[in-house]
Amino acid sequence: MTITRFVLAAAFISTAATAADAAHLERWRSYAGVSWDAPRDGNDPAPFANAVNAPIAGIHFDAVGRAFVSTPRLVAADAPATLSILDTHATTGPARLTAFPSREANAVAGAPATHLRNVLGFHIDHRNGWLWALDQGFVAGEAEAPAGGQKIVVFDVRTGKVVRTIGLDTVADRKGSFLNDIVVDEVRRIAYVSDSGLRSAPDNRAGIIVVDYLSGRARRVLDRHPAVLPQPGAKVVSHGAEVWPGKPLVLGVNGIALSPDGNTLYWTVTTGTHAYAIPTAPLRDPHARPAMLATRVRDLGDVGGNTDGIVTDQAGNLYITDVTRNGIVRYDPHTGTLALQAASDGVRWPDTPAIGPDGDVVFTASNLNGHFAGQVKPGEERYELWRLKRD
């Protein structure tokens, strides 16, 4: 490290720590791996044997405060479940997970059209009492998602029963798509899916998918529009270093969220630093022409770093995880400003943010870039939840 780089890094860490203190950012939970086993004799359960390859990525809370999490099968395919309920009351040992809705429903060997194979993004629908699980279809080691694997499965969040399954093979490429995240207009029952096209990089087949629950129809919009593609020349930086140098991360549209009234769709691009928005009315119009949709996209400005997940609160504020500055940014739709709310050098790849039961922002941090690069040794994995306490 050069002297200049050292000074800049030290200044950044100092600034980040100050911001974190001011905004009450805390490491809420820190887990030594994951486990789907029940504790015995009052002791912590044993971690899953391959916990190093089962990082916690997504998180959302249901109406009674239960935390649901995803453990995508991107590094390895042997995790007992890809969607689970997390016991947030336990504070020691591995993360204690219970497969949702069951281990059988998460079985990789099951029929691709009816079993959860690889869930990264999902949405808790408080209005209808549902959970919308976005299944990428493929698992680690597969070059192509099997027919029927790419889908949205809607569950009754209370009983775990399947309410509806909507296939996505007609709008997502089984080899090149990477179905990243999902957000739902719970009143209109319209889902919006981000396809970052990671597996077709560097020529990402990125776009947004609009899914109508009532008709079961899915449409692809803004396909390869510049606002959903990786920013030309951009690099992804975490903790002062480029992510995967020599084989850089080239990820298009990633985080996706809705304004509280469902009239504005937001998204961010990981290989880039900007946030974007578009009115949802033209997206919901099946007759809207691509050229017209392209004119409705708004660039909200530079976030300040590379990003991952996003979420809105009831007041309409948009929270964005910043993987470059190890923290979280807020976009205020009333003033149009983007500002870092808090950061900490202890945060390793802030991923999915969610609004917790008490209104605070909770986000996962699992050092995903390190896991995917094979840099985390078995037994050294830490899967964490950070909390931004709001006044």
mmCIF file of C-alpha atoms in Angstrom:
data_model
loop_
_atom_site.group_PDB
_atom_site.id
_atom_site.type_symbol
_atom_site.label_atom_id
_atom_site.label_comp_id
_atom_site.label_asym_id
_atom_site.label_seq_id
_atom_site.Cartn_x
_atom_site.Cartn_y
_atom_site.Cartn_z
ATOM 1 C CA MET A 1 0.000 0.000 0.000
ATOM 2 C CA THR A 2 1.406 3.409 -0.958
ATOM 3 C CA ILE A 3 1.620 6.194 1.645
ATOM 4 C CA THR A 4 -1.067 8.132 -0.212
ATOM 5 C CA ARG A 5 -3.396 5.153 -0.293
ATOM 6 C CA PHE A 6 -2.763 4.490 3.396
ATOM 7 C CA VAL A 7 -3.613 8.071 4.325
ATOM 8 C CA LEU A 8 -6.780 8.021 2.229
ATOM 9 C CA ALA A 9 -7.851 4.690 3.701
ATOM 10 C CA ALA A 10 -7.229 5.924 7.226
ATOM 11 C CA ALA A 11 -9.220 9.077 6.555
ATOM 12 C CA PHE A 12 -12.063 7.039 5.092
ATOM 13 C CA ILE A 13 -12.177 4.668 8.057
ATOM 14 C CA SER A 14 -12.210 7.604 10.460
ATOM 15 C CA THR A 15 -15.031 9.301 8.546
ATOM 16 C CA ALA A 16 -17.015 6.066 8.309
ATOM 17 C CA ALA A 17 -16.643 5.368 12.015
ATOM 18 C CA THR A 18 -17.801 8.870 12.869
ATOM 19 C CA ALA A 19 -20.848 8.516 10.621
ATOM 20 C CA ALA A 20 -21.659 5.148 12.149
ATOM 21 C CA ASP A 21 -21.507 6.533 15.672
ATOM 22 C CA ALA A 22 -23.698 9.507 14.772
ATOM 23 C CA ALA A 23 -26.368 7.368 13.162
ATOM 24 C CA HIS A 24 -26.339 4.603 15.788
ATOM 25 C CA LEU A 25 -25.169 1.805 13.507
ATOM 26 C CA GLU A 26 -24.665 -1.391 15.468
ATOM 27 C CA ARG A 27 -23.659 -4.962 14.826
ATOM 28 C CA TRP A 28 -26.950 -6.473 15.969
ATOM 29 C CA ARG A 29 -26.234 -10.181 15.438
ATOM 30 C CA SER A 30 -23.082 -12.076 14.459
ATOM 31 C CA TYR A 31 -23.246 -15.777 13.687
ATOM 32 C CA ALA A 32 -20.543 -18.409 13.388
ATOM 33 C CA GLY A 33 -21.936 -20.099 10.309
ATOM 34 C CA VAL A 34 -25.453 -21.470 9.891
ATOM 35 C CA SER A 35 -27.329 -24.511 11.158
ATOM 36 C CA TRP A 36 -30.617 -26.189 10.354
ATOM 37 C CA ASP A 37 -30.284 -28.535 13.359
ATOM 38 C CA ALA A 38 -32.131 -28.102 16.648
ATOM 39 C CA PRO A 39 -30.033 -27.265 19.737
ATOM 40 C CA ARG A 40 -29.453 -30.119 22.190
ATOM 41 C CA ASP A 41 -29.199 -30.053 25.957
ATOM 42 C CA GLY A 42 -29.254 -26.267 25.965
ATOM 43 C CA ASN A 43 -26.138 -26.030 23.796
ATOM 44 C CA ASP A 44 -25.711 -24.266 20.489
ATOM 45 C CA PRO A 45 -26.439 -26.502 17.491
ATOM 46 C CA ALA A 46 -23.511 -27.694 15.416
ATOM 47 C CA PRO A 47 -22.893 -25.586 12.312
ATOM 48 C CA PHE A 48 -23.837 -27.025 8.950
ATOM 49 C CA ALA A 49 -20.756 -28.845 7.616
ATOM 50 C CA ASN A 50 -20.493 -26.597 4.568
ATOM 51 C CA ALA A 51 -21.655 -23.407 6.259
ATOM 52 C CA VAL A 52 -18.816 -21.466 4.640
ATOM 53 C CA ASN A 53 -20.631 -21.877 1.329
ATOM 54 C CA ALA A 54 -24.100 -20.966 2.626
ATOM 55 C CA PRO A 55 -23.913 -17.221 3.313
ATOM 56 C CA ILE A 56 -27.014 -15.376 4.475
ATOM 57 C CA ALA A 57 -27.930 -12.822 1.803
ATOM 58 C CA GLY A 58 -31.574 -11.730 1.893
ATOM 59 C CA ILE A 59 -33.663 -10.756 4.903
ATOM 60 C CA HIS A 60 -37.233 -9.545 5.438
ATOM 61 C CA PHE A 61 -39.644 -9.527 8.399
ATOM 62 C CA ASP A 62 -43.261 -10.662 8.502
ATOM 63 C CA ALA A 63 -46.133 -8.982 10.351
ATOM 64 C CA VAL A 64 -45.348 -10.730 13.647
ATOM 65 C CA GLY A 65 -41.640 -9.913 13.520
ATOM 66 C CA ARG A 66 -40.248 -13.211 12.258
ATOM 67 C CA ALA A 67 -37.066 -12.839 10.196
ATOM 68 C CA PHE A 68 -36.944 -14.756 6.918
ATOM 69 C CA VAL A 69 -33.574 -15.151 5.210
ATOM 70 C CA SER A 70 -32.182 -16.562 1.989
ATOM 71 C CA THR A 71 -29.055 -18.685 1.660
ATOM 72 C CA PRO A 72 -28.600 -18.776 -2.112
ATOM 73 C CA ARG A 73 -27.028 -21.877 -3.599
ATOM 74 C CA LEU A 74 -24.528 -19.895 -5.647
ATOM 75 C CA VAL A 75 -21.255 -21.166 -4.157
ATOM 76 C CA ALA A 76 -22.425 -24.711 -3.403
ATOM 77 C CA ALA A 77 -25.712 -26.557 -3.870
ATOM 78 C CA ASP A 78 -25.769 -28.717 -0.736
ATOM 79 C CA ALA A 79 -27.443 -26.408 1.802
ATOM 80 C CA PRO A 80 -30.585 -28.099 3.202
ATOM 81 C CA ALA A 81 -32.634 -25.000 2.346
ATOM 82 C CA THR A 82 -32.340 -21.800 0.360
ATOM 83 C CA LEU A 83 -35.213 -20.038 2.201
ATOM 84 C CA SER A 84 -35.559 -20.194 5.981
ATOM 85 C CA ILE A 85 -36.820 -18.550 9.145
ATOM 86 C CA LEU A 86 -34.040 -17.170 11.351
ATOM 87 C CA ASP A 87 -34.243 -17.305 15.144
ATOM 88 C CA THR A 88 -33.113 -13.772 15.982
ATOM 89 C CA HIS A 89 -33.486 -14.419 19.716
ATOM 90 C CA ALA A 90 -30.415 -16.677 19.727
ATOM 91 C CA THR A 91 -27.229 -14.643 20.092
ATOM 92 C CA THR A 92 -24.518 -17.317 20.202
ATOM 93 C CA GLY A 93 -23.233 -19.978 17.858
ATOM 94 C CA PRO A 94 -24.417 -20.399 14.274
ATOM 95 C CA ALA A 95 -27.511 -18.781 12.824
ATOM 96 C CA ARG A 96 -30.395 -21.061 13.751
ATOM 97 C CA LEU A 97 -32.481 -21.663 10.664
ATOM 98 C CA THR A 98 -35.733 -23.502 9.998
ATOM 99 C CA ALA A 99 -36.400 -24.319 6.353
ATOM 100 C CA PHE A 100 -39.442 -22.540 4.919
ATOM 101 C CA PRO A 101 -41.874 -23.953 4.193
ATOM 102 C CA SER A 102 -40.016 -27.271 4.715
ATOM 103 C CA ARG A 103 -36.807 -29.053 3.812
ATOM 104 C CA GLU A 104 -38.691 -31.094 1.251
ATOM 105 C CA ALA A 105 -39.940 -27.962 -0.510
ATOM 106 C CA ASN A 106 -36.296 -26.775 -0.700
ATOM 107 C CA ALA A 107 -34.916 -30.052 -2.064
ATOM 108 C CA VAL A 108 -32.553 -29.509 -5.009
ATOM 109 C CA ALA A 109 -33.324 -33.004 -6.263
ATOM 110 C CA GLY A 110 -37.049 -32.237 -6.446
ATOM 111 C CA ALA A 111 -38.908 -31.258 -9.604
ATOM 112 C CA PRO A 112 -37.530 -27.827 -10.660
ATOM 113 C CA ALA A 113 -40.983 -26.398 -11.321
ATOM 114 C CA THR A 114 -42.296 -27.222 -7.851
ATOM 115 C CA HIS A 115 -39.277 -27.010 -5.522
ATOM 116 C CA LEU A 116 -37.175 -24.057 -4.385
ATOM 117 C CA ARG A 117 -33.711 -24.375 -5.870
ATOM 118 C CA ASN A 118 -31.893 -21.065 -5.488
ATOM 119 C CA VAL A 119 -33.556 -18.113 -3.786
ATOM 120 C CA LEU A 120 -31.677 -14.844 -3.422
ATOM 121 C CA GLY A 121 -34.459 -12.247 -3.485
ATOM 122 C CA PHE A 122 -37.904 -12.539 -1.927
ATOM 123 C CA HIS A 123 -40.662 -10.238 -0.712
ATOM 124 C CA ILE A 124 -42.859 -10.386 2.391
ATOM 125 C CA ASP A 125 -46.359 -9.233 1.409
ATOM 126 C CA HIS A 126 -47.894 -7.812 4.591
ATOM 127 C CA ARG A 127 -51.187 -6.834 2.968
ATOM 128 C CA ASN A 128 -52.037 -10.295 1.622
ATOM 129 C CA GLY A 129 -50.104 -12.399 4.127
ATOM 130 C CA TRP A 130 -47.883 -13.896 1.433
ATOM 131 C CA LEU A 131 -44.227 -14.495 0.744
ATOM 132 C CA TRP A 132 -43.109 -14.116 -2.883
ATOM 133 C CA ALA A 133 -39.970 -16.235 -3.443
ATOM 134 C CA LEU A 134 -37.905 -15.514 -6.555
ATOM 135 C CA ASP A 135 -36.180 -18.701 -7.696
ATOM 136 C CA GLN A 136 -33.152 -18.224 -9.946
ATOM 137 C CA GLY A 137 -33.610 -21.791 -11.146
ATOM 138 C CA PHE A 138 -29.958 -22.815 -11.450
ATOM 139 C CA VAL A 139 -27.673 -23.883 -8.601
ATOM 140 C CA ALA A 140 -23.904 -23.910 -8.299
ATOM 141 C CA GLY A 141 -22.348 -26.182 -10.893
ATOM 142 C CA GLU A 142 -25.158 -25.826 -13.438
ATOM 143 C CA ALA A 143 -24.526 -23.916 -16.660
ATOM 144 C CA GLU A 144 -28.235 -23.674 -17.384
ATOM 145 C CA ALA A 145 -31.360 -23.482 -15.250
ATOM 146 C CA PRO A 146 -33.535 -26.549 -15.837
ATOM 147 C CA ALA A 147 -36.876 -26.009 -17.528
ATOM 148 C CA GLY A 148 -39.385 -24.611 -15.056
ATOM 149 C CA GLY A 149 -36.725 -23.704 -12.492
ATOM 150 C CA GLN A 150 -36.928 -19.926 -13.006
ATOM 151 C CA LYS A 151 -40.112 -18.923 -11.211
ATOM 152 C CA ILE A 152 -41.935 -16.985 -8.542
ATOM 153 C CA VAL A 153 -43.553 -19.086 -5.842
ATOM 154 C CA VAL A 154 -46.138 -17.310 -3.689
ATOM 155 C CA PHE A 155 -46.608 -18.857 -0.242
ATOM 156 C CA ASP A 156 -49.065 -18.225 2.544
ATOM 157 C CA VAL A 157 -46.540 -16.848 5.032
ATOM 158 C CA ARG A 158 -48.450 -18.301 7.995
ATOM 159 C CA THR A 159 -49.105 -21.848 6.756
ATOM 160 C CA GLY A 160 -46.381 -22.258 4.153
ATOM 161 C CA LYS A 161 -48.882 -23.498 1.581
ATOM 162 C CA VAL A 162 -48.300 -22.566 -2.052
ATOM 163 C CA VAL A 163 -50.785 -19.958 -3.239
ATOM 164 C CA ARG A 164 -49.532 -19.698 -6.804
ATOM 165 C CA THR A 165 -46.492 -20.411 -8.973
ATOM 166 C CA ILE A 166 -45.632 -18.251 -11.970
ATOM 167 C CA GLY A 167 -42.962 -19.473 -14.377
ATOM 168 C CA LEU A 168 -40.397 -17.063 -15.787
ATOM 169 C CA ASP A 169 -38.684 -19.108 -18.478
ATOM 170 C CA THR A 170 -40.458 -17.134 -21.219
ATOM 171 C CA VAL A 171 -38.950 -13.831 -20.025
ATOM 172 C CA ALA A 172 -35.617 -14.936 -18.525
ATOM 173 C CA ASP A 173 -32.775 -16.694 -20.306
ATOM 174 C CA ARG A 174 -31.986 -20.031 -18.717
ATOM 175 C CA LYS A 175 -28.259 -19.605 -19.419
ATOM 176 C CA GLY A 176 -27.677 -15.870 -19.188
ATOM 177 C CA SER A 177 -30.185 -14.469 -16.694
ATOM 178 C CA PHE A 178 -29.520 -13.829 -13.011
ATOM 179 C CA LEU A 179 -32.825 -13.154 -11.262
ATOM 180 C CA ASN A 180 -31.584 -10.984 -8.463
ATOM 181 C CA ASP A 181 -34.351 -9.339 -6.486
ATOM 182 C CA ILE A 182 -38.104 -8.806 -6.322
ATOM 183 C CA VAL A 183 -40.480 -6.162 -4.971
ATOM 184 C CA VAL A 184 -44.279 -6.298 -4.987
ATOM 185 C CA ASP A 185 -47.048 -3.743 -5.312
ATOM 186 C CA GLU A 186 -49.244 -5.452 -2.738
ATOM 187 C CA VAL A 187 -52.402 -3.536 -3.656
ATOM 188 C CA ARG A 188 -52.241 -4.164 -7.400
ATOM 189 C CA ARG A 189 -50.489 -7.534 -6.914
ATOM 190 C CA ILE A 190 -47.820 -6.665 -9.448
ATOM 191 C CA ALA A 191 -44.260 -7.915 -8.948
ATOM 192 C CA TYR A 192 -41.123 -6.303 -10.352
ATOM 193 C CA VAL A 193 -38.024 -8.466 -10.768
ATOM 194 C CA SER A 194 -34.449 -7.350 -11.438
ATOM 195 C CA ASP A 195 -32.491 -9.505 -13.879
ATOM 196 C CA SER A 196 -28.857 -8.416 -13.629
ATOM 197 C CA GLY A 197 -27.741 -10.761 -16.419
ATOM 198 C CA LEU A 198 -24.631 -11.694 -14.448
ATOM 199 C CA ARG A 199 -24.229 -15.074 -16.114
ATOM 200 C CA SER A 200 -24.138 -13.463 -19.556
ATOM 201 C CA ALA A 201 -21.481 -10.905 -18.546
ATOM 202 C CA PRO A 202 -19.782 -8.921 -19.940
ATOM 203 C CA ASP A 203 -22.670 -8.666 -22.429
ATOM 204 C CA ASN A 204 -25.252 -8.681 -19.647
ATOM 205 C CA ARG A 205 -28.772 -9.578 -20.664
ATOM 206 C CA ALA A 206 -30.091 -7.265 -17.993
ATOM 207 C CA GLY A 207 -33.639 -6.002 -17.675
ATOM 208 C CA ILE A 208 -36.703 -5.721 -15.469
ATOM 209 C CA ILE A 209 -39.559 -8.213 -15.435
ATOM 210 C CA VAL A 210 -43.134 -7.171 -14.636
ATOM 211 C CA VAL A 211 -45.373 -9.961 -13.325
ATOM 212 C CA ASP A 212 -49.161 -9.718 -12.959
ATOM 213 C CA TYR A 213 -50.377 -12.086 -10.256
ATOM 214 C CA LEU A 214 -54.018 -12.121 -11.437
ATOM 215 C CA SER A 215 -53.268 -13.092 -15.033
ATOM 216 C CA GLY A 216 -50.048 -14.961 -14.323
ATOM 217 C CA ARG A 217 -48.404 -13.121 -17.210
ATOM 218 C CA ALA A 218 -44.845 -11.828 -17.173
ATOM 219 C CA ARG A 219 -43.289 -9.208 -19.454
ATOM 220 C CA ARG A 220 -39.716 -8.033 -19.893
ATOM 221 C CA VAL A 221 -39.155 -4.262 -20.007
ATOM 222 C CA LEU A 222 -36.141 -1.928 -20.266
ATOM 223 C CA ASP A 223 -34.237 -4.851 -21.741
ATOM 224 C CA ARG A 224 -30.557 -3.832 -21.959
ATOM 225 C CA HIS A 225 -31.445 -0.201 -21.379
ATOM 226 C CA PRO A 226 -28.282 1.706 -20.298
ATOM 227 C CA ALA A 227 -29.805 2.324 -16.857
ATOM 228 C CA VAL A 228 -30.000 -1.421 -16.081
ATOM 229 C CA LEU A 229 -26.611 -2.337 -17.539
ATOM 230 C CA PRO A 230 -23.219 -2.180 -15.824
ATOM 231 C CA GLN A 231 -21.735 1.298 -16.081
ATOM 232 C CA PRO A 232 -18.979 1.291 -18.719
ATOM 233 C CA GLY A 233 -15.547 1.397 -17.126
ATOM 234 C CA ALA A 234 -16.877 1.061 -13.585
ATOM 235 C CA LYS A 235 -15.190 -1.197 -11.048
ATOM 236 C CA VAL A 236 -16.671 -2.694 -7.904
ATOM 237 C CA VAL A 237 -14.642 -1.713 -4.848
ATOM 238 C CA SER A 238 -14.980 -3.044 -1.302
ATOM 239 C CA HIS A 239 -12.729 -2.084 1.625
ATOM 240 C CA GLY A 240 -10.462 -0.118 -0.689
ATOM 241 C CA ALA A 241 -9.779 -2.982 -3.110
ATOM 242 C CA GLU A 242 -11.274 -4.012 -6.424
ATOM 243 C CA VAL A 243 -13.558 -7.028 -6.163
ATOM 244 C CA TRP A 244 -12.155 -10.014 -8.040
ATOM 245 C CA PRO A 245 -9.324 -8.273 -9.926
ATOM 246 C CA GLY A 246 -8.545 -10.042 -13.179
ATOM 247 C CA LYS A 247 -12.093 -11.388 -13.325
ATOM 248 C CA PRO A 248 -14.109 -8.350 -12.270
ATOM 249 C CA LEU A 249 -17.676 -8.445 -11.022
ATOM 250 C CA VAL A 250 -19.919 -7.213 -13.856
ATOM 251 C CA LEU A 251 -23.392 -6.937 -12.358
ATOM 252 C CA GLY A 252 -26.298 -4.956 -13.787
ATOM 253 C CA VAL A 253 -29.555 -3.983 -12.089
ATOM 254 C CA ASN A 254 -29.603 -5.403 -8.581
ATOM 255 C CA GLY A 255 -31.598 -3.787 -5.764
ATOM 256 C CA ILE A 256 -35.217 -2.932 -6.563
ATOM 257 C CA ALA A 257 -37.884 -1.163 -4.491
ATOM 258 C CA LEU A 258 -41.208 0.667 -4.697
ATOM 259 C CA SER A 259 -42.460 3.928 -3.282
ATOM 260 C CA PRO A 260 -45.141 3.363 -0.598
ATOM 261 C CA ASP A 261 -47.944 4.196 -3.067
ATOM 262 C CA GLY A 262 -46.531 1.814 -5.656
ATOM 263 C CA ASN A 263 -46.283 4.571 -8.257
ATOM 264 C CA THR A 264 -42.482 4.749 -8.517
ATOM 265 C CA LEU A 265 -40.012 1.931 -9.083
ATOM 266 C CA TYR A 266 -36.421 2.385 -7.910
ATOM 267 C CA TRP A 267 -33.321 0.355 -8.715
ATOM 268 C CA THR A 268 -29.550 0.399 -8.490
ATOM 269 C CA VAL A 269 -26.736 -1.150 -10.544
ATOM 270 C CA THR A 270 -23.897 -2.799 -8.647
ATOM 271 C CA THR A 271 -21.206 -2.270 -11.279
ATOM 272 C CA GLY A 272 -21.897 1.440 -11.235
ATOM 273 C CA THR A 273 -22.747 4.070 -8.651
ATOM 274 C CA HIS A 274 -26.106 5.537 -9.663
ATOM 275 C CA ALA A 275 -29.716 5.045 -8.559
ATOM 276 C CA TYR A 276 -32.645 5.224 -10.967
ATOM 277 C CA ALA A 277 -36.422 5.545 -10.969
ATOM 278 C CA ILE A 278 -39.378 5.248 -13.318
ATOM 279 C CA PRO A 279 -43.154 5.683 -12.897
ATOM 280 C CA THR A 280 -44.850 2.308 -12.684
ATOM 281 C CA ALA A 281 -47.938 3.299 -14.709
ATOM 282 C CA PRO A 282 -46.196 2.852 -18.080
ATOM 283 C CA LEU A 283 -44.500 -0.319 -16.829
ATOM 284 C CA ARG A 284 -47.919 -1.787 -16.046
ATOM 285 C CA ASP A 285 -49.192 -0.927 -19.536
ATOM 286 C CA PRO A 286 -48.640 -3.990 -21.750
ATOM 287 C CA HIS A 287 -48.924 -1.776 -24.829
ATOM 288 C CA ALA A 288 -46.218 0.684 -23.792
ATOM 289 C CA ARG A 289 -43.457 0.849 -26.377
ATOM 290 C CA PRO A 290 -39.812 0.380 -25.373
ATOM 291 C CA ALA A 291 -38.830 3.790 -26.781
ATOM 292 C CA MET A 292 -41.434 5.523 -24.631
ATOM 293 C CA LEU A 293 -40.397 3.624 -21.501
ATOM 294 C CA ALA A 294 -36.795 4.617 -22.101
ATOM 295 C CA THR A 295 -37.740 8.295 -21.921
ATOM 296 C CA ARG A 296 -39.383 7.864 -18.506
ATOM 297 C CA VAL A 297 -36.246 6.639 -16.699
ATOM 298 C CA ARG A 298 -34.777 9.153 -14.239
ATOM 299 C CA ASP A 299 -31.184 9.152 -13.017
ATOM 300 C CA LEU A 300 -31.382 10.053 -9.314
ATOM 301 C CA GLY A 301 -27.676 10.772 -9.052
ATOM 302 C CA ASP A 302 -24.461 9.274 -7.770
ATOM 303 C CA VAL A 303 -24.849 7.191 -4.604
ATOM 304 C CA GLY A 304 -21.161 7.603 -3.780
ATOM 305 C CA GLY A 305 -20.132 3.966 -4.102
ATOM 306 C CA ASN A 306 -21.129 0.606 -5.510
ATOM 307 C CA THR A 307 -24.426 -0.735 -4.240
ATOM 308 C CA ASP A 308 -26.366 -3.912 -3.551
ATOM 309 C CA GLY A 309 -29.872 -3.935 -2.012
ATOM 310 C CA ILE A 310 -32.457 -1.201 -1.497
ATOM 311 C CA VAL A 311 -35.652 -0.720 0.516
ATOM 312 C CA THR A 312 -38.165 2.071 1.183
ATOM 313 C CA ASP A 313 -39.738 3.012 4.492
ATOM 314 C CA GLN A 314 -43.321 4.184 5.068
ATOM 315 C CA ALA A 315 -42.259 7.819 4.630
ATOM 316 C CA GLY A 316 -40.892 7.054 1.178
ATOM 317 C CA ASN A 317 -37.184 7.295 2.030
ATOM 318 C CA LEU A 318 -35.022 4.933 0.006
ATOM 319 C CA TYR A 319 -32.195 3.107 1.821
ATOM 320 C CA ILE A 320 -29.309 1.745 -0.247
ATOM 321 C CA THR A 321 -26.500 -0.532 0.918
ATOM 322 C CA ASP A 322 -23.119 0.899 -0.121
ATOM 323 C CA VAL A 323 -20.532 -1.866 -0.537
ATOM 324 C CA THR A 324 -17.717 0.581 -1.258
ATOM 325 C CA ARG A 325 -18.106 2.651 1.907
ATOM 326 C CA ASN A 326 -19.356 -0.264 4.052
ATOM 327 C CA GLY A 327 -22.582 1.399 5.070
ATOM 328 C CA ILE A 328 -25.981 2.665 4.063
ATOM 329 C CA VAL A 329 -27.163 5.662 2.023
ATOM 330 C CA ARG A 330 -30.544 7.394 2.131
ATOM 331 C CA TYR A 331 -32.294 8.972 -0.832
ATOM 332 C CA ASP A 332 -34.854 11.590 0.170
ATOM 333 C CA PRO A 333 -37.506 11.789 -2.584
ATOM 334 C CA HIS A 334 -38.695 15.177 -1.331
ATOM 335 C CA THR A 335 -35.329 16.905 -1.676
ATOM 336 C CA GLY A 336 -33.754 14.597 -4.246
ATOM 337 C CA THR A 337 -30.616 14.227 -2.120
ATOM 338 C CA LEU A 338 -28.444 11.168 -1.542
ATOM 339 C CA ALA A 339 -26.458 11.033 1.709
ATOM 340 C CA LEU A 340 -24.436 8.430 3.573
ATOM 341 C CA GLN A 341 -26.262 7.741 6.834
ATOM 342 C CA ALA A 342 -23.759 5.477 8.539
ATOM 343 C CA ALA A 343 -20.790 3.249 7.826
ATOM 344 C CA SER A 344 -18.355 1.014 9.670
ATOM 345 C CA ASP A 345 -15.143 -0.699 8.666
ATOM 346 C CA GLY A 346 -16.536 -3.788 10.405
ATOM 347 C CA VAL A 347 -19.246 -4.189 7.763
ATOM 348 C CA ARG A 348 -18.219 -6.788 5.182
ATOM 349 C CA TRP A 349 -20.339 -6.392 2.041
ATOM 350 C CA PRO A 350 -23.647 -4.844 3.168
ATOM 351 C CA ASP A 351 -26.257 -6.732 1.184
ATOM 352 C CA THR A 352 -30.026 -6.705 1.725
ATOM 353 C CA PRO A 353 -31.679 -3.965 3.810
ATOM 354 C CA ALA A 354 -35.098 -4.416 5.401
ATOM 355 C CA ILE A 355 -37.332 -2.397 7.695
ATOM 356 C CA GLY A 356 -37.415 -4.198 11.029
ATOM 357 C CA PRO A 357 -40.406 -4.621 13.345
ATOM 358 C CA ASP A 358 -39.411 -1.494 15.296
ATOM 359 C CA GLY A 359 -38.910 0.628 12.179
ATOM 360 C CA ASP A 360 -35.116 0.433 12.202
ATOM 361 C CA VAL A 361 -33.165 -0.538 9.083
ATOM 362 C CA VAL A 362 -31.620 -4.008 9.370
ATOM 363 C CA PHE A 363 -29.215 -5.313 6.736
ATOM 364 C CA THR A 364 -27.217 -8.461 6.144
ATOM 365 C CA ALA A 365 -23.428 -8.461 5.831
ATOM 366 C CA SER A 366 -21.841 -11.787 4.987
ATOM 367 C CA ASN A 367 -18.656 -10.944 3.083
ATOM 368 C CA LEU A 368 -20.241 -12.371 -0.052
ATOM 369 C CA ASN A 369 -17.457 -11.227 -2.354
ATOM 370 C CA GLY A 370 -14.955 -13.074 -0.198
ATOM 371 C CA HIS A 371 -17.054 -16.238 -0.155
ATOM 372 C CA PHE A 372 -17.536 -16.282 -3.921
ATOM 373 C CA ALA A 373 -13.783 -15.778 -4.382
ATOM 374 C CA GLY A 374 -12.983 -18.647 -1.996
ATOM 375 C CA GLN A 375 -11.158 -16.299 0.377
ATOM 376 C CA VAL A 376 -13.074 -17.304 3.525
ATOM 377 C CA LYS A 377 -11.759 -20.443 5.196
ATOM 378 C CA PRO A 378 -14.179 -23.042 6.620
ATOM 379 C CA GLY A 379 -14.944 -22.237 10.234
ATOM 380 C CA GLU A 380 -14.020 -18.563 9.858
ATOM 381 C CA GLU A 381 -17.287 -17.430 8.276
ATOM 382 C CA ARG A 382 -19.298 -14.739 10.081
ATOM 383 C CA TYR A 383 -22.826 -13.927 8.970
ATOM 384 C CA GLU A 384 -23.993 -10.668 10.455
ATOM 385 C CA LEU A 385 -27.014 -8.436 10.828
ATOM 386 C CA TRP A 386 -26.381 -4.731 11.264
ATOM 387 C CA ARG A 387 -28.976 -2.286 12.513
ATOM 388 C CA LEU A 388 -29.338 1.396 11.751
ATOM 389 C CA LYS A 389 -31.377 2.812 14.584
ATOM 390 C CA ARG A 390 -33.581 5.689 13.461
ATOM 391 C CA ASP A 391 -34.936 8.488 15.627
#
